[in-house]
Short mmCIF file of C-alpha atoms in Angstrom, two decimals:
data_model
loop_
_atom_site.label_atom_id
_atom_site.label_comp_id
_atom_site.label_asym_id
_atom_site.label_seq_id
_atom_site.Cartn_x
_atom_site.Cartn_y
_atom_site.Cartn_z
CA GLU A 1 37.74 9.96 -30.15
CA ALA A 2 37.49 10.18 -26.46
CA GLY A 3 40.12 8.19 -24.27
CA VAL A 4 39.45 6.18 -21.24
CA THR A 5 38.16 8.40 -18.42
CA GLN A 6 38.22 7.67 -14.75
CA PHE A 7 36.21 9.44 -11.98
CA PRO A 8 37.20 10.88 -9.42
CA SER A 9 40.70 11.90 -10.18
CA HIS A 10 41.40 11.89 -6.38
CA SER A 11 39.51 10.60 -3.48
CA VAL A 12 40.46 10.90 0.34
CA ILE A 13 38.42 8.78 2.68
CA GLU A 14 38.83 7.58 6.11
CA LYS A 15 39.63 3.85 7.04
CA GLY A 16 36.36 1.87 7.18
CA GLN A 17 34.56 4.09 4.66
CA THR A 18 33.32 2.87 1.09
CA VAL A 19 34.74 4.36 -2.09
CA THR A 20 33.38 3.64 -5.51
CA LEU A 21 35.70 4.23 -8.49
CA ARG A 22 34.35 4.53 -12.10
CA CYS A 23 35.81 3.84 -15.44
CA ASP A 24 34.47 4.70 -18.85
CA PRO A 25 36.33 2.85 -21.50
CA ILE A 26 36.87 3.71 -25.17
CA SER A 27 33.61 3.23 -26.96
CA GLY A 28 33.27 -0.18 -28.61
CA HIS A 29 36.15 -1.69 -26.49
CA ASP A 30 34.95 -5.07 -25.11
CA ASN A 31 37.91 -5.48 -22.83
CA LEU A 32 38.27 -3.57 -19.73
CA TYR A 33 41.09 -3.95 -17.09
CA TRP A 34 41.66 -2.61 -13.62
CA TYR A 35 45.15 -2.17 -12.41
CA ARG A 36 46.54 -0.62 -9.31
CA ARG A 37 49.88 0.96 -8.06
CA VAL A 38 50.74 1.23 -4.52
CA MET A 39 53.42 3.55 -3.33
CA GLY A 40 57.04 2.42 -4.55
CA LYS A 41 55.68 -0.68 -6.27
CA GLU A 42 54.83 -1.81 -9.81
CA ILE A 43 51.43 -1.38 -11.49
CA LYS A 44 49.64 -4.61 -10.69
CA PHE A 45 46.70 -6.38 -12.61
CA LEU A 46 43.46 -6.75 -10.49
CA LEU A 47 40.90 -7.97 -13.04
CA HIS A 48 39.74 -8.11 -16.57
CA PHE A 49 36.21 -7.90 -18.02
CA VAL A 50 35.11 -9.02 -21.55
CA LYS A 51 31.86 -7.08 -21.96
CA GLU A 52 30.10 -7.58 -18.79
CA SER A 53 31.68 -11.01 -17.84
CA LYS A 54 34.73 -11.26 -15.43
CA GLN A 55 37.28 -12.96 -17.56
CA ASP A 56 40.07 -12.96 -14.87
CA GLU A 57 39.97 -11.67 -11.35
CA SER A 58 43.02 -13.49 -10.20
CA GLY A 59 44.63 -9.99 -8.98
CA MET A 60 41.85 -8.97 -6.77
CA PRO A 61 43.37 -8.67 -3.30
CA ASN A 62 40.29 -9.74 -1.27
CA ASN A 63 36.56 -9.66 -0.84
CA ARG A 64 36.51 -6.08 0.20
CA PHE A 65 36.94 -5.25 -3.59
CA LEU A 66 34.05 -5.58 -5.90
CA ALA A 67 34.05 -4.77 -9.59
CA GLU A 68 31.08 -4.64 -11.93
CA ARG A 69 30.49 -3.79 -15.50
CA THR A 70 26.75 -3.78 -16.18
CA GLY A 71 25.74 -3.81 -19.68
CA GLY A 72 29.33 -4.09 -20.95
CA THR A 73 30.04 -0.24 -20.90
CA TYR A 74 31.35 1.47 -17.83
CA SER A 75 32.83 -0.36 -14.91
CA THR A 76 33.00 0.48 -11.15
CA LEU A 77 35.27 -0.73 -8.54
CA LYS A 78 34.06 -0.56 -5.09
CA VAL A 79 36.28 -0.83 -1.85
CA GLN A 80 34.23 -1.66 1.30
CA PRO A 81 35.41 -1.26 3.92
CA ALA A 82 38.65 0.65 2.99
CA GLU A 83 41.89 -0.09 4.72
CA LEU A 84 45.11 1.95 4.82
CA GLU A 85 46.82 -0.40 2.49
CA ASP A 86 44.28 0.17 -0.15
CA SER A 87 45.82 3.63 -0.75
CA GLY A 88 47.28 4.01 -4.37
CA VAL A 89 46.44 4.85 -7.79
CA TYR A 90 43.90 2.89 -9.60
CA PHE A 91 44.04 2.68 -13.41
CA CYS A 92 41.57 1.47 -15.88
CA ALA A 93 42.49 0.38 -19.44
CA SER A 94 40.37 -0.98 -22.29
CA SER A 95 41.26 -2.60 -25.57
CA PRO A 96 39.22 -3.79 -28.49
CA GLY A 97 38.51 -7.30 -29.97
CA ASP A 98 39.62 -10.67 -28.93
CA PHE A 99 43.11 -11.20 -30.49
CA ASN A 100 46.33 -12.36 -29.06
CA TYR A 101 47.58 -9.00 -28.53
CA ASN A 102 45.55 -5.81 -28.25
CA GLU A 103 47.07 -2.48 -27.16
CA GLN A 104 45.58 -1.42 -23.76
CA PHE A 105 44.74 2.23 -23.55
CA PHE A 106 44.93 3.53 -20.00
CA GLY A 107 43.00 6.25 -18.25
CA PRO A 108 44.64 8.81 -16.06
CA GLY A 109 43.99 7.02 -12.86
CA THR A 110 42.18 7.60 -9.60
CA ARG A 111 44.46 8.38 -6.69
CA LEU A 112 42.97 6.87 -3.45
CA THR A 113 44.17 7.99 -0.09
CA VAL A 114 42.85 5.99 3.02
CA LEU A 115 43.61 7.94 6.23
CA GLN B 1 61.16 -12.67 -6.57
CA LYS B 2 59.38 -10.28 -8.91
CA GLU B 3 58.53 -11.59 -12.41
CA VAL B 4 59.65 -8.28 -13.86
CA GLU B 5 62.84 -6.42 -12.76
CA GLN B 6 63.46 -2.91 -13.62
CA ASP B 7 66.01 -0.34 -12.26
CA PRO B 8 63.81 2.48 -10.94
CA GLY B 9 66.62 5.11 -11.44
CA PRO B 10 66.36 8.13 -11.59
CA LEU B 11 68.51 8.39 -14.71
CA SER B 12 69.65 11.85 -15.65
CA VAL B 13 71.18 12.50 -19.17
CA PRO B 14 72.01 15.48 -21.14
CA GLU B 15 69.97 16.43 -24.34
CA GLY B 16 71.10 14.51 -27.22
CA ALA B 17 72.29 11.54 -25.38
CA ILE B 18 71.47 7.81 -26.28
CA VAL B 19 69.43 6.47 -23.40
CA SER B 20 69.33 2.77 -22.61
CA LEU B 21 66.48 1.30 -20.48
CA ASN B 22 66.02 -2.35 -19.79
CA CYS B 23 64.26 -5.20 -17.97
CA THR B 24 64.83 -8.46 -17.06
CA TYR B 25 62.05 -11.20 -16.48
CA SER B 26 61.71 -14.73 -15.17
CA ASN B 27 58.54 -16.04 -16.73
CA SER B 28 59.37 -17.75 -20.14
CA ALA B 29 55.56 -17.80 -21.04
CA PHE B 30 55.84 -14.02 -21.86
CA GLN B 31 55.36 -13.59 -25.60
CA TYR B 32 54.38 -9.71 -25.84
CA PHE B 33 56.85 -7.01 -24.71
CA MET B 34 55.78 -3.46 -24.33
CA TRP B 35 57.26 -0.13 -23.22
CA TYR B 36 54.95 2.48 -21.93
CA ARG B 37 55.85 5.95 -21.15
CA GLN B 38 54.11 7.86 -18.19
CA TYR B 39 54.16 11.51 -17.51
CA SER B 40 53.30 12.80 -14.05
CA ARG B 41 49.62 12.45 -12.98
CA LYS B 42 48.80 10.71 -16.49
CA GLY B 43 48.14 7.07 -17.38
CA PRO B 44 50.71 4.95 -19.18
CA GLU B 45 50.86 5.55 -22.75
CA LEU B 46 52.06 2.71 -25.25
CA LEU B 47 55.36 3.55 -26.93
CA MET B 48 56.09 0.19 -28.65
CA TYR B 49 55.35 -3.31 -28.54
CA THR B 50 57.41 -6.32 -29.84
CA TYR B 51 56.26 -10.04 -30.29
CA SER B 52 58.83 -12.62 -29.38
CA SER B 53 62.51 -11.92 -29.90
CA GLY B 54 63.86 -9.28 -32.13
CA ASN B 55 64.24 -5.57 -32.72
CA LYS B 56 61.73 -2.93 -33.51
CA GLU B 57 62.52 0.67 -34.44
CA ASP B 58 60.13 3.67 -34.52
CA GLY B 59 61.76 7.00 -35.05
CA ARG B 60 64.04 7.70 -32.21
CA PHE B 61 63.14 4.64 -30.34
CA THR B 62 64.36 0.98 -30.65
CA ALA B 63 62.97 -1.86 -28.66
CA GLN B 64 65.01 -5.02 -28.47
CA VAL B 65 63.92 -8.39 -27.07
CA ASP B 66 66.22 -11.27 -26.23
CA LYS B 67 64.09 -14.23 -25.07
CA SER B 68 66.97 -16.44 -24.55
CA SER B 69 68.35 -14.16 -21.82
CA LYS B 70 64.93 -12.97 -20.72
CA TYR B 71 66.14 -9.34 -21.33
CA ILE B 72 64.41 -6.51 -22.95
CA SER B 73 65.74 -3.01 -23.85
CA LEU B 74 64.45 0.34 -25.12
CA PHE B 75 66.98 2.79 -26.69
CA ILE B 76 66.16 6.40 -27.20
CA ARG B 77 68.41 8.30 -29.54
CA ASP B 78 68.88 12.19 -29.56
CA SER B 79 67.03 12.44 -26.27
CA GLN B 80 64.91 15.53 -25.74
CA PRO B 81 63.70 17.26 -22.55
CA SER B 82 60.15 16.19 -23.64
CA ASP B 83 61.30 12.60 -23.25
CA SER B 84 61.59 13.19 -19.35
CA ALA B 85 58.92 10.67 -18.04
CA THR B 86 58.66 7.30 -16.27
CA TYR B 87 59.31 4.42 -18.61
CA LEU B 88 57.59 1.11 -17.93
CA CYS B 89 58.31 -2.14 -19.34
CA ALA B 90 55.33 -4.58 -19.52
CA MET B 91 54.80 -8.10 -20.68
CA SER B 92 52.03 -10.52 -21.39
CA ARG B 93 51.45 -13.98 -22.34
CA GLY B 94 48.93 -13.14 -25.23
CA GLY B 95 45.91 -15.10 -25.85
CA GLY B 96 42.63 -14.26 -24.59
CA GLY B 97 43.44 -12.65 -21.33
CA ASN B 98 46.48 -10.54 -22.21
CA LYS B 99 46.86 -9.01 -18.59
CA LEU B 100 50.13 -7.02 -18.36
CA THR B 101 52.83 -7.57 -15.95
CA PHE B 102 54.69 -4.54 -15.34
CA GLY B 103 58.24 -3.45 -14.20
CA THR B 104 58.48 -0.68 -11.36
CA GLY B 105 59.44 1.85 -14.04
CA THR B 106 62.48 3.91 -14.58
CA GLN B 107 62.37 7.77 -14.13
CA LEU B 108 64.21 9.50 -16.59
CA LYS B 109 65.16 13.09 -16.91
CA VAL B 110 66.72 14.75 -19.94
CA GLU B 111 68.54 17.99 -19.06
CA LEU B 112 69.07 20.97 -21.30
#
């Protein structure tokens, strides 16, 4: 079974440009999460989808970030316009079901560098 | 103040040593406690999870949770060079959302 995949693995952009990150969860997983790790800090939650609906977007830093999950399958995270402080590693995770606890399976991450 | 505190290390031990990793937390609402292992340029991989207080053992790994002290630990017995990685503690309240709150991670190196 394929794991969580993320594309691209690395993106280098100029400040002010737009970048779109993609996550393909494990097939059949209704829950999809986005997390971010900036240099020297802990991994932080950004938002959570259940199928195509945003369940919790309390971690989104500001309105320059837009996440979508059309059709409840893959998800995209767009940063527009990118700022220097957006640099970091963006992780996607997915989990099945609607239980009290579900293991979250993480993708390898997208390393974003904003110059 | 961070919700979860974890010593970033680095921690270097000889092969075969017992490794002790730990985290403290401040939010008493956390019910699920996880340990993830992350190799360089990879995503976090779940090692173990524990619900509420208690111990859990899986092979060379033992996880302990003491909710009264808000303190969790991971012990690795007979450490191997392949255990060299960053170990992340993570916690959640459970329920529908289940978002994870992470520590910064401890970098471990097991030397031959």
